């Protein structure tokens, strides 16, 4: 399930499949509408090949063509993406808890999973008038600079942790932790407390607080996060609500550690 | 942008691109996790070809392989689907209004667009303990049997309306309108009132109420819908809130007809 350390592990452009996928990869958050010549250039394909493959993707529904002849991502990809068990299926199970968290805190709410060395947001609820955030549904960020990323990294395999700790840690703000020794201590603290706090790591003014979500085998499968303005809120005040919410989602997923009835005391 | 009247217009299975896309199309809401031989059978490909193509899709991130060797849809498709202007981008703009609608009504909330002869849900907010609904994010339903579908069909090109009216109208419940003359009157009523009501058309017990959302050119680009239990609520009582919400989203999209300041009277 882990991809390479790079952002996107493209299939070989030499195969027919690789050429088709390169057409899709020409699209990005900053390039949502492309002409045929832009697709051809970004994908490294001749105009003729790009035209033929884009045509097949339009027929299939992965691309749409507007009245100006430009291409954009189509709805059939959403239909397929909705089938991803770790994506929109997880989102659907978690949704009532995310709503509760959103309306009890009025902060930005994230649901994220780890994909290789990155965190991918599978749900984002945006609070109006709150601190600005970079994360968008479907987008990827490095694990070390986000609250949900830290919660996921702290509970990942030791091998994966070591690979992240030994790779260059990208700096986003003057406060981003880029020293592996500091990051190692942070991860131990996340495991000890069950909560990750990322203060101004990805954007100045933003504090992220996150908690892990566990699955049927009690393994960490996702993380839930809140982002608030650094001056607006003491992040520690949000620990009880985010813990309760993470437990609720874990219980829905069948996690054994989240199954105790609240208030029940086992044993004598 | 319109696909054929069939549910999915597959690319030719004879081309290399068509074979790759057939592997993805082997997955469906009822078949989210597949073995290689299931993929091979559903896609009509040899085991060798299915293995090679599934491998390329795993490398690219469109598929993931679990520890049992079974395949499922991966997160890279969500990343791409998030770039669809009519999908998750629209959802992001509409989200605050959908939240308001959800919390003021406690009903199921849908945001949908038309894709060919079907309605596709690009956002679904589920109310706990409310009437059961079939619609899921990314799923497709016929236009004539859903509230959002009726709102979209009533404002579609006349040609498209005639094609739907002259095609067989699938029955989902004993109350589903399958007589094209009745459907024609319903569509005229939707245009006259600005509201679509679908009572027990897709499921018994469910009433859907929907309103169109307009874009920059004042054309209908999407629809917003609520689903409530038939005994729970007088659908007409929901008209003001859904109208206000549809206007808010239309204004955010730049629709000229939704730009007037509330209460302002132009001219003398």
Short mmCIF file of C-alpha atoms in Angstrom, two decimals:
data_model
loop_
_atom_site.label_atom_id
_atom_site.label_comp_id
_atom_site.label_asym_id
_atom_site.label_seq_id
_atom_site.Cartn_x
_atom_site.Cartn_y
_atom_site.Cartn_z
CA UNK A 1 0.00 0.00 0.00
CA UNK A 2 3.00 2.28 0.49
CA UNK A 3 4.12 4.22 -2.53
CA UNK A 4 7.67 5.51 -2.99
CA UNK A 5 8.91 8.49 -1.02
CA UNK A 6 8.14 10.75 -3.95
CA UNK A 7 4.72 12.40 -4.25
CA UNK A 8 3.44 10.39 -7.21
CA UNK A 9 4.77 7.09 -8.41
CA UNK A 10 3.78 7.27 -12.07
CA UNK A 11 3.46 4.10 -14.10
CA UNK A 12 6.06 3.82 -16.82
CA UNK A 13 5.25 6.30 -19.62
CA UNK A 14 6.53 3.71 -22.10
CA UNK A 15 3.54 1.40 -21.69
CA UNK A 16 0.11 2.06 -23.18
CA UNK A 17 -1.34 2.16 -19.66
CA UNK A 18 1.36 4.59 -18.53
CA UNK A 19 0.54 6.97 -21.39
CA UNK A 20 -3.16 6.96 -20.49
CA UNK A 21 -2.44 7.62 -16.81
CA UNK A 22 0.00 10.40 -17.77
CA UNK A 23 -2.92 12.21 -19.44
CA UNK A 24 -4.82 12.15 -16.13
CA UNK A 25 -1.73 13.20 -14.17
CA UNK A 26 -1.45 16.33 -16.34
CA UNK A 27 -4.26 17.72 -14.12
CA UNK A 28 -3.41 19.16 -10.69
CA UNK A 29 -4.95 21.58 -8.16
CA UNK A 30 -3.35 24.49 -10.03
CA UNK A 31 -4.28 23.11 -13.50
CA UNK A 32 -7.87 21.96 -13.43
CA UNK A 33 -8.79 22.95 -17.02
CA UNK A 34 -6.32 22.12 -19.80
CA UNK A 35 -6.17 22.48 -23.58
CA UNK A 36 -5.07 19.53 -25.68
CA UNK A 37 -1.63 21.07 -26.25
CA UNK A 38 -1.20 21.59 -22.50
CA UNK A 39 -2.09 17.92 -21.89
CA UNK A 40 0.32 16.87 -24.63
CA UNK A 41 3.14 18.95 -23.10
CA UNK A 42 2.54 17.95 -19.46
CA UNK A 43 2.16 14.26 -20.31
CA UNK A 44 5.09 14.19 -22.71
CA UNK A 45 2.97 12.79 -25.54
CA UNK A 46 2.51 13.79 -29.17
CA UNK A 47 -0.60 15.83 -29.96
CA UNK A 48 -2.02 12.90 -31.93
CA UNK A 49 -1.57 10.45 -29.04
CA UNK A 50 -2.84 12.94 -26.47
CA UNK A 51 -5.92 13.58 -28.64
CA UNK A 52 -6.70 9.89 -29.01
CA UNK A 53 -6.23 9.10 -25.30
CA UNK A 54 -8.15 12.18 -24.11
CA UNK A 55 -10.97 11.10 -26.44
CA UNK A 56 -11.06 7.64 -24.83
CA UNK A 57 -11.09 9.20 -21.37
CA UNK A 58 -13.99 11.51 -22.36
CA UNK A 59 -15.97 8.53 -23.66
CA UNK A 60 -15.30 6.68 -20.42
CA UNK A 61 -16.22 9.73 -18.28
CA UNK A 62 -12.86 10.40 -16.61
CA UNK A 63 -12.58 13.67 -18.55
CA UNK A 64 -15.16 16.16 -19.76
CA UNK A 65 -14.73 18.58 -22.65
CA UNK A 66 -16.21 22.07 -22.36
CA UNK A 67 -17.64 24.20 -25.17
CA UNK A 68 -14.20 25.78 -25.74
CA UNK A 69 -12.71 22.33 -26.32
CA UNK A 70 -10.76 22.37 -23.06
CA UNK A 71 -10.61 19.31 -20.83
CA UNK A 72 -11.35 18.86 -17.15
CA UNK A 73 -11.70 15.93 -14.73
CA UNK A 74 -15.12 14.25 -15.07
CA UNK A 75 -17.58 12.69 -12.69
CA UNK A 76 -16.86 9.03 -13.42
CA UNK A 77 -13.65 9.37 -11.38
CA UNK A 78 -15.71 10.54 -8.41
CA UNK A 79 -17.95 7.51 -8.86
CA UNK A 80 -14.88 5.23 -8.70
CA UNK A 81 -13.16 7.17 -5.92
CA UNK A 82 -16.28 6.73 -3.80
CA UNK A 83 -15.53 2.98 -3.79
CA UNK A 84 -12.13 3.38 -2.07
CA UNK A 85 -12.54 1.68 1.34
CA UNK A 86 -9.95 4.01 2.88
CA UNK A 87 -11.48 7.09 1.23
CA UNK A 88 -15.09 8.02 0.85
CA UNK A 89 -16.33 4.80 2.45
CA UNK A 90 -14.46 5.67 5.66
CA UNK A 91 -15.80 9.21 5.33
CA UNK A 92 -19.38 7.97 5.21
CA UNK A 93 -19.00 5.97 8.43
CA UNK A 94 -17.26 8.84 10.20
CA UNK A 95 -19.55 11.62 8.97
CA UNK A 96 -21.98 11.93 11.91
CA UNK A 97 -19.04 12.21 14.34
CA UNK A 98 -17.30 14.77 12.13
CA UNK A 99 -20.49 16.84 12.07
CA UNK A 100 -20.70 16.69 15.86
CA UNK A 101 -17.09 17.78 16.19
CA UNK A 102 -17.56 20.59 13.68
CA UNK A 103 -20.62 21.99 15.40
CA UNK A 104 -19.28 21.69 18.92
CA UNK A 105 -15.99 23.44 18.10
CA UNK A 106 -16.68 25.56 14.99
CA UNK A 107 -13.12 24.72 13.94
CA UNK A 108 -11.93 23.20 10.67
CA UNK A 109 -12.31 19.43 10.81
CA UNK A 110 -10.17 16.89 8.91
CA UNK A 111 -10.35 13.15 8.43
CA UNK A 112 -7.12 11.77 7.00
CA UNK A 113 -5.36 8.52 6.16
CA UNK A 114 -1.72 7.75 5.51
CA UNK A 115 -0.72 6.84 1.96
CA UNK A 116 2.97 5.98 1.88
CA UNK A 117 4.90 8.93 3.28
CA UNK A 118 2.05 11.38 3.02
CA UNK A 119 -1.25 12.20 4.66
CA UNK A 120 -4.33 12.35 2.39
CA UNK A 121 -7.44 14.24 3.49
CA UNK A 122 -10.56 12.16 2.87
CA UNK A 123 -12.88 14.70 4.47
CA UNK A 124 -12.57 18.41 5.24
CA UNK A 125 -15.24 20.52 6.91
CA UNK A 126 -14.48 24.22 6.64
CA UNK A 127 -15.50 26.67 9.36
CA UNK A 128 -16.50 30.09 8.03
CA UNK A 129 -14.31 32.97 9.23
CA UNK A 130 -11.79 30.67 10.90
CA UNK A 131 -8.01 30.58 10.38
CA UNK A 132 -6.98 29.90 6.77
CA UNK A 133 -5.89 26.34 6.01
CA UNK A 134 -4.14 24.78 3.02
CA UNK A 135 -5.63 21.32 3.18
CA UNK A 136 -8.31 20.30 0.71
CA UNK A 137 -10.20 17.06 0.18
CA UNK A 138 -8.08 14.58 -1.77
CA UNK A 139 -4.87 16.53 -1.27
CA UNK A 140 -1.60 15.21 0.14
CA UNK A 141 0.84 16.72 2.64
CA UNK A 142 4.01 15.46 4.33
CA UNK A 143 3.38 13.54 7.54
CA UNK A 144 5.71 15.62 9.75
CA UNK A 145 4.06 19.02 9.20
CA UNK A 146 0.39 18.28 9.91
CA UNK A 147 -1.54 17.25 13.02
CA UNK A 148 -3.20 14.23 11.42
CA UNK A 149 0.13 13.34 9.76
CA UNK A 150 1.90 13.27 13.13
CA UNK A 151 -0.86 11.14 14.67
CA UNK A 152 -0.51 8.66 11.78
CA UNK A 153 3.30 8.70 11.69
CA UNK A 154 3.55 8.11 15.45
CA UNK A 155 1.58 4.87 15.04
CA UNK A 156 3.14 3.69 11.76
CA UNK A 157 5.64 0.83 11.42
CA UNK A 158 9.02 1.59 12.96
CA UNK A 159 10.64 1.14 9.50
CA UNK A 160 8.45 3.81 7.96
CA UNK A 161 9.12 6.17 10.86
CA UNK A 162 12.86 5.71 10.44
CA UNK A 163 12.64 6.41 6.71
CA UNK A 164 10.78 9.66 7.36
CA UNK A 165 13.21 10.62 10.15
CA UNK A 166 16.21 10.02 7.87
CA UNK A 167 14.78 11.88 4.87
CA UNK A 168 14.92 15.69 4.47
CA UNK A 169 12.01 17.25 6.40
CA UNK A 170 10.52 20.06 4.35
CA UNK A 171 10.19 23.46 6.02
CA UNK A 172 6.85 25.29 5.53
CA UNK A 173 7.12 27.99 8.24
CA UNK A 174 9.98 29.15 10.49
CA UNK A 175 8.46 26.91 13.18
CA UNK A 176 8.27 23.67 11.13
CA UNK A 177 10.19 20.91 12.93
CA UNK A 178 12.97 19.82 10.56
CA UNK A 179 15.35 18.36 13.16
CA UNK A 180 14.81 14.56 13.25
CA UNK A 181 15.73 14.44 16.96
CA UNK A 182 12.95 16.88 17.82
CA UNK A 183 10.52 15.01 15.56
CA UNK A 184 11.43 11.71 17.26
CA UNK A 185 10.61 13.22 20.68
CA UNK A 186 7.35 14.63 19.28
CA UNK A 187 6.29 11.20 18.01
CA UNK A 188 6.99 9.60 21.41
CA UNK A 189 4.87 12.31 23.02
CA UNK A 190 2.02 11.62 20.57
CA UNK A 191 2.08 7.93 21.50
CA UNK A 192 2.21 8.73 25.22
CA UNK A 193 -0.69 11.23 25.22
CA UNK A 194 -2.79 9.87 22.33
CA UNK A 195 -2.92 13.39 20.87
CA UNK A 196 -0.81 15.19 18.26
CA UNK A 197 -0.38 18.96 18.37
CA UNK A 198 1.19 20.80 15.41
CA UNK A 199 1.59 24.49 16.16
CA UNK A 200 2.27 26.69 13.11
CA UNK A 201 3.96 23.78 11.34
CA UNK A 202 2.25 24.12 7.96
CA UNK A 203 0.92 27.70 8.12
CA UNK A 204 1.60 30.51 10.56
CA UNK A 205 -1.39 31.21 12.83
CA UNK A 206 -2.74 27.65 12.58
CA UNK A 207 -2.65 25.04 15.34
CA UNK A 208 -3.65 21.51 14.45
CA UNK A 209 -4.69 18.95 17.04
CA UNK A 210 -5.31 15.36 16.02
CA UNK A 211 -6.13 11.90 17.40
CA UNK A 212 -5.74 8.43 15.88
CA UNK A 213 -8.69 6.29 14.77
CA UNK A 214 -8.42 2.54 15.18
CA UNK A 215 -9.85 -0.31 13.13
CA UNK A 216 -11.07 -3.83 13.79
CA UNK A 217 -7.59 -5.11 14.66
CA UNK A 218 -6.95 -2.10 16.93
CA UNK A 219 -4.43 -0.83 14.36
CA UNK A 220 -4.43 2.91 13.55
CA UNK A 221 -6.26 3.32 10.23
CA UNK A 222 -6.96 7.06 10.10
CA UNK A 223 -6.73 10.27 12.11
CA UNK A 224 -9.14 13.04 12.92
CA UNK A 225 -7.93 16.62 13.27
CA UNK A 226 -9.02 20.14 14.17
CA UNK A 227 -7.35 23.36 13.07
CA UNK A 228 -7.83 26.57 15.07
CA UNK A 229 -6.19 29.99 15.15
CA UNK A 230 -3.15 30.08 17.42
CA UNK A 231 -4.60 33.02 19.41
CA UNK A 232 -8.16 31.79 19.41
CA UNK A 233 -8.04 28.69 21.50
CA UNK A 234 -5.91 26.72 23.93
CA UNK A 235 -5.46 23.49 21.93
CA UNK A 236 -5.47 21.40 25.12
CA UNK A 237 -9.06 22.48 25.74
CA UNK A 238 -10.01 20.51 22.61
CA UNK A 239 -8.48 17.22 23.79
CA UNK A 240 -11.64 15.79 25.41
CA UNK A 241 -13.91 16.45 22.41
CA UNK A 242 -11.46 15.15 19.80
CA UNK A 243 -10.70 12.07 21.93
CA UNK A 244 -14.40 11.30 22.31
CA UNK A 245 -14.96 11.74 18.60
CA UNK A 246 -11.99 9.54 17.63
CA UNK A 247 -13.28 6.84 20.00
CA UNK A 248 -16.75 7.06 18.48
CA UNK A 249 -15.42 6.55 14.95
CA UNK A 250 -13.11 3.73 16.13
CA UNK A 251 -16.07 2.00 17.78
CA UNK A 252 -18.09 2.31 14.54
CA UNK A 253 -15.16 0.68 12.71
CA UNK A 254 -15.14 -2.18 15.25
CA UNK A 255 -12.01 -1.29 17.23
CA UNK A 256 -11.82 -3.46 20.38
CA UNK A 257 -10.22 -0.72 22.52
CA UNK A 258 -13.15 1.64 21.89
CA UNK A 259 -15.88 -0.85 22.79
CA UNK A 260 -16.18 -0.34 26.55
CA UNK A 261 -19.51 1.11 27.63
CA UNK A 262 -18.89 4.61 28.98
CA UNK A 263 -18.83 4.50 32.79
CA UNK A 264 -18.67 0.72 33.02
CA UNK A 265 -15.91 -0.63 35.24
CA UNK A 266 -14.70 -4.12 34.47
CA UNK A 267 -13.39 -6.56 37.08
CA UNK A 268 -13.87 -6.08 40.79
CA UNK B 1 -20.59 16.33 -21.61
CA UNK B 2 -23.57 14.04 -22.07
CA UNK B 3 -22.85 10.37 -22.14
CA UNK B 4 -25.06 7.85 -23.88
CA UNK B 5 -28.40 6.88 -22.40
CA UNK B 6 -26.76 3.80 -20.87
CA UNK B 7 -25.28 4.00 -17.37
CA UNK B 8 -21.64 3.76 -18.36
CA UNK B 9 -20.19 4.45 -21.76
CA UNK B 10 -17.15 2.19 -21.62
CA UNK B 11 -14.21 2.86 -23.88
CA UNK B 12 -13.62 0.17 -26.47
CA UNK B 13 -12.25 -2.95 -24.77
CA UNK B 14 -10.16 -3.59 -27.90
CA UNK B 15 -7.78 -0.69 -27.25
CA UNK B 16 -5.02 -0.72 -24.63
CA UNK B 17 -6.72 2.19 -22.88
CA UNK B 18 -10.06 0.39 -22.93
CA UNK B 19 -8.52 -2.68 -21.28
CA UNK B 20 -7.02 -0.55 -18.49
CA UNK B 21 -10.32 1.23 -17.87
CA UNK B 22 -12.18 -2.10 -17.89
CA UNK B 23 -10.04 -3.16 -14.90
CA UNK B 24 -11.26 -0.10 -12.96
CA UNK B 25 -14.86 -0.66 -14.07
CA UNK B 26 -14.75 -4.14 -12.55
CA UNK B 27 -15.27 -2.38 -9.20
CA UNK B 28 -18.76 -1.26 -8.17
CA UNK B 29 -20.66 -0.39 -4.96
CA UNK B 30 -21.44 -4.08 -4.45
CA UNK B 31 -17.90 -5.23 -5.41
CA UNK B 32 -15.38 -3.03 -3.62
CA UNK B 33 -12.72 -5.70 -2.98
CA UNK B 34 -11.83 -8.09 -5.82
CA UNK B 35 -9.38 -10.93 -6.40
CA UNK B 36 -7.33 -10.99 -9.57
CA UNK B 37 -9.51 -13.70 -11.08
CA UNK B 38 -12.65 -11.66 -10.32
CA UNK B 39 -11.09 -8.65 -12.07
CA UNK B 40 -10.11 -10.85 -15.00
CA UNK B 41 -13.65 -12.21 -15.31
CA UNK B 42 -15.49 -8.89 -14.88
CA UNK B 43 -13.17 -7.05 -17.27
CA UNK B 44 -13.15 -9.83 -19.86
CA UNK B 45 -9.34 -10.05 -19.83
CA UNK B 46 -6.90 -12.94 -19.52
CA UNK B 47 -5.37 -13.46 -16.07
CA UNK B 48 -1.96 -12.41 -17.43
CA UNK B 49 -3.28 -9.15 -18.86
CA UNK B 50 -5.39 -8.41 -15.78
CA UNK B 51 -2.33 -9.03 -13.56
CA UNK B 52 -0.12 -6.69 -15.60
CA UNK B 53 -2.70 -3.89 -15.76
CA UNK B 54 -3.69 -4.20 -12.08
CA UNK B 55 0.03 -3.96 -11.27
CA UNK B 56 0.35 -0.73 -13.25
CA UNK B 57 -2.73 0.68 -11.50
CA UNK B 58 -1.29 -0.24 -8.09
CA UNK B 59 1.98 1.53 -8.95
CA UNK B 60 0.03 4.58 -10.06
CA UNK B 61 -2.17 4.55 -6.94
CA UNK B 62 -5.57 3.90 -8.56
CA UNK B 63 -5.68 0.46 -6.90
CA UNK B 64 -4.34 -0.82 -3.59
CA UNK B 65 -3.52 -4.44 -2.80
CA UNK B 66 -4.29 -5.77 0.67
CA UNK B 67 -2.33 -8.41 2.59
CA UNK B 68 -4.56 -11.15 1.11
CA UNK B 69 -3.61 -10.05 -2.40
CA UNK B 70 -7.06 -8.65 -3.12
CA UNK B 71 -7.48 -5.33 -4.89
CA UNK B 72 -9.50 -2.24 -3.98
CA UNK B 73 -9.79 1.33 -5.26
CA UNK B 74 -6.91 3.52 -4.05
CA UNK B 75 -6.54 7.07 -2.91
CA UNK B 76 -4.97 8.51 -6.05
CA UNK B 77 -8.39 8.39 -7.70
CA UNK B 78 -9.79 10.54 -4.88
CA UNK B 79 -6.94 12.99 -5.43
CA UNK B 80 -7.89 13.24 -9.13
CA UNK B 81 -11.65 13.25 -8.51
CA UNK B 82 -11.18 16.23 -6.18
CA UNK B 83 -10.11 18.23 -9.26
CA UNK B 84 -13.45 17.77 -11.08
CA UNK B 85 -14.94 21.28 -11.31
CA UNK B 86 -18.47 19.84 -11.25
CA UNK B 87 -17.65 17.46 -8.39
CA UNK B 88 -15.68 18.11 -5.26
CA UNK B 89 -14.82 21.68 -6.28
CA UNK B 90 -18.52 22.55 -6.40
CA UNK B 91 -18.94 20.70 -3.10
CA UNK B 92 -16.28 22.83 -1.43
CA UNK B 93 -17.99 26.08 -2.47
CA UNK B 94 -21.40 24.82 -1.41
CA UNK B 95 -20.33 23.20 1.86
CA UNK B 96 -21.16 25.99 4.36
CA UNK B 97 -24.69 26.28 2.93
CA UNK B 98 -25.16 22.51 3.01
CA UNK B 99 -24.11 22.50 6.67
CA UNK B 100 -26.63 25.26 7.43
CA UNK B 101 -29.38 23.34 5.67
CA UNK B 102 -28.47 20.12 7.43
CA UNK B 103 -28.50 21.68 10.89
CA UNK B 104 -31.64 23.70 10.39
CA UNK B 105 -33.67 20.75 9.09
CA UNK B 106 -31.93 17.61 10.47
CA UNK B 107 -32.88 15.96 7.18
CA UNK B 108 -30.62 14.19 4.68
CA UNK B 109 -28.98 16.76 2.40
CA UNK B 110 -27.84 16.14 -1.19
CA UNK B 111 -25.89 18.17 -3.70
CA UNK B 112 -26.17 16.72 -7.19
CA UNK B 113 -25.28 17.42 -10.81
CA UNK B 114 -26.62 15.98 -14.04
CA UNK B 115 -24.30 13.74 -16.05
CA UNK B 116 -26.00 12.72 -19.25
CA UNK B 117 -29.29 11.07 -18.35
CA UNK B 118 -28.48 10.55 -14.71
CA UNK B 119 -28.07 12.50 -11.51
CA UNK B 120 -24.74 12.11 -9.64
CA UNK B 121 -24.50 12.97 -5.95
CA UNK B 122 -21.41 15.10 -5.27
CA UNK B 123 -22.24 15.57 -1.60
CA UNK B 124 -24.44 13.70 0.84
CA UNK B 125 -24.95 14.62 4.49
CA UNK B 126 -26.69 11.88 6.43
CA UNK B 127 -29.02 12.63 9.31
CA UNK B 128 -28.88 10.04 12.11
CA UNK B 129 -32.12 8.19 12.72
CA UNK B 130 -33.87 9.71 9.70
CA UNK B 131 -35.63 7.88 6.86
CA UNK B 132 -33.38 5.41 4.99
CA UNK B 133 -32.06 6.64 1.66
CA UNK B 134 -30.32 4.89 -1.21
CA UNK B 135 -28.17 7.72 -2.48
CA UNK B 136 -24.44 7.72 -1.74
CA UNK B 137 -21.67 10.13 -2.71
CA UNK B 138 -20.52 9.48 -6.26
CA UNK B 139 -23.52 7.31 -7.11
CA UNK B 140 -25.87 7.73 -10.06
CA UNK B 141 -29.64 7.51 -10.29
CA UNK B 142 -32.17 8.12 -13.07
CA UNK B 143 -33.33 11.73 -13.32
CA UNK B 144 -37.07 10.99 -13.16
CA UNK B 145 -37.11 9.23 -9.76
CA UNK B 146 -35.18 11.66 -7.53
CA UNK B 147 -35.87 15.18 -6.27
CA UNK B 148 -32.56 16.62 -7.47
CA UNK B 149 -32.94 14.70 -10.73
CA UNK B 150 -36.35 16.29 -11.40
CA UNK B 151 -34.98 19.77 -10.61
CA UNK B 152 -32.13 19.18 -13.09
CA UNK B 153 -34.28 17.54 -15.78
CA UNK B 154 -36.87 20.34 -15.65
CA UNK B 155 -34.13 22.85 -16.53
CA UNK B 156 -32.23 20.71 -19.06
CA UNK B 157 -32.25 21.22 -22.84
CA UNK B 158 -35.60 20.42 -24.44
CA UNK B 159 -33.89 17.71 -26.54
CA UNK B 160 -32.62 15.92 -23.47
CA UNK B 161 -36.03 16.16 -21.78
CA UNK B 162 -37.69 14.64 -24.82
CA UNK B 163 -35.17 11.78 -24.88
CA UNK B 164 -35.90 10.97 -21.24
CA UNK B 165 -39.67 11.28 -21.78
CA UNK B 166 -39.53 8.89 -24.74
CA UNK B 167 -37.32 6.29 -23.03
CA UNK B 168 -38.64 3.63 -20.60
CA UNK B 169 -39.00 5.17 -17.12
CA UNK B 170 -37.79 2.67 -14.53
CA UNK B 171 -40.17 1.87 -11.67
CA UNK B 172 -38.63 1.77 -8.16
CA UNK B 173 -41.79 1.85 -6.00
CA UNK B 174 -45.52 1.49 -6.80
CA UNK B 175 -45.63 5.32 -6.78
CA UNK B 176 -42.76 5.98 -9.22
CA UNK B 177 -44.05 8.10 -12.11
CA UNK B 178 -43.52 6.03 -15.26
CA UNK B 179 -46.16 7.71 -17.46
CA UNK B 180 -44.37 10.31 -19.65
CA UNK B 181 -47.49 12.53 -19.68
CA UNK B 182 -47.48 12.75 -15.88
CA UNK B 183 -43.73 13.37 -15.86
CA UNK B 184 -44.15 16.16 -18.45
CA UNK B 185 -46.70 17.91 -16.19
CA UNK B 186 -44.40 17.42 -13.17
CA UNK B 187 -41.50 19.08 -15.00
CA UNK B 188 -43.67 22.08 -15.97
CA UNK B 189 -44.69 22.38 -12.31
CA UNK B 190 -41.02 22.29 -11.21
CA UNK B 191 -40.23 25.15 -13.61
CA UNK B 192 -43.26 27.16 -12.44
CA UNK B 193 -42.60 26.80 -8.71
CA UNK B 194 -38.80 26.51 -8.67
CA UNK B 195 -39.13 23.43 -6.46
CA UNK B 196 -39.20 19.70 -7.22
CA UNK B 197 -41.05 17.29 -4.94
CA UNK B 198 -40.58 13.52 -5.35
CA UNK B 199 -42.84 11.62 -3.00
CA UNK B 200 -41.95 7.92 -2.55
CA UNK B 201 -40.49 7.81 -6.06
CA UNK B 202 -37.23 6.00 -5.24
CA UNK B 203 -38.02 4.48 -1.83
CA UNK B 204 -41.28 4.13 0.06
CA UNK B 205 -41.43 6.46 3.08
CA UNK B 206 -39.07 9.02 1.56
CA UNK B 207 -40.04 12.45 0.24
CA UNK B 208 -37.38 14.41 -1.63
CA UNK B 209 -37.62 18.15 -2.14
CA UNK B 210 -35.07 19.92 -4.34
CA UNK B 211 -34.19 23.28 -5.85
CA UNK B 212 -31.94 24.22 -8.78
CA UNK B 213 -28.59 25.98 -8.35
CA UNK B 214 -27.52 28.43 -11.03
CA UNK B 215 -24.06 29.37 -12.32
CA UNK B 216 -22.42 32.48 -13.74
CA UNK B 217 -24.50 32.43 -16.94
CA UNK B 218 -27.72 31.86 -14.92
CA UNK B 219 -27.87 28.32 -16.29
CA UNK B 220 -28.82 25.49 -13.90
CA UNK B 221 -25.56 23.72 -12.94
CA UNK B 222 -26.57 21.64 -9.93
CA UNK B 223 -29.42 20.96 -7.53
CA UNK B 224 -29.73 20.77 -3.79
CA UNK B 225 -32.12 18.34 -2.14
CA UNK B 226 -33.55 17.24 1.20
CA UNK B 227 -35.04 13.83 2.00
CA UNK B 228 -37.48 13.45 4.90
CA UNK B 229 -39.85 10.74 6.07
CA UNK B 230 -43.24 10.99 4.42
CA UNK B 231 -45.02 11.14 7.81
CA UNK B 232 -42.48 13.35 9.49
CA UNK B 233 -42.77 16.59 7.69
CA UNK B 234 -44.92 18.58 5.31
CA UNK B 235 -42.48 19.00 2.41
CA UNK B 236 -43.90 22.45 1.57
CA UNK B 237 -42.68 23.69 4.97
CA UNK B 238 -39.13 23.14 3.73
CA UNK B 239 -39.53 25.33 0.63
CA UNK B 240 -38.26 28.59 2.19
CA UNK B 241 -35.10 27.09 3.69
CA UNK B 242 -34.14 25.11 0.58
CA UNK B 243 -34.84 28.12 -1.65
CA UNK B 244 -32.66 30.37 0.51
CA UNK B 245 -29.88 27.79 0.52
CA UNK B 246 -30.02 27.29 -3.27
CA UNK B 247 -29.86 31.07 -3.76
CA UNK B 248 -26.86 31.31 -1.43
CA UNK B 249 -24.93 28.68 -3.36
CA UNK B 250 -25.97 30.25 -6.71
CA UNK B 251 -24.72 33.64 -5.50
CA UNK B 252 -21.39 32.07 -4.45
CA UNK B 253 -21.12 30.64 -7.97
CA UNK B 254 -21.76 34.10 -9.46
CA UNK B 255 -25.34 33.62 -10.70
CA UNK B 256 -26.80 37.00 -11.74
CA UNK B 257 -30.34 36.15 -10.61
CA UNK B 258 -29.15 35.49 -7.04
CA UNK B 259 -27.18 38.70 -6.63
CA UNK B 260 -29.85 41.12 -5.44
CA UNK B 261 -29.40 42.28 -1.87
CA UNK B 262 -32.27 40.86 0.18
CA UNK B 263 -34.94 43.48 0.56
CA UNK B 264 -33.47 45.88 -1.99
CA UNK B 265 -35.93 47.17 -4.59
CA UNK B 266 -34.45 48.32 -7.85
CA UNK B 267 -35.89 51.14 -9.99
CA UNK B 268 -38.78 53.27 -8.83
#
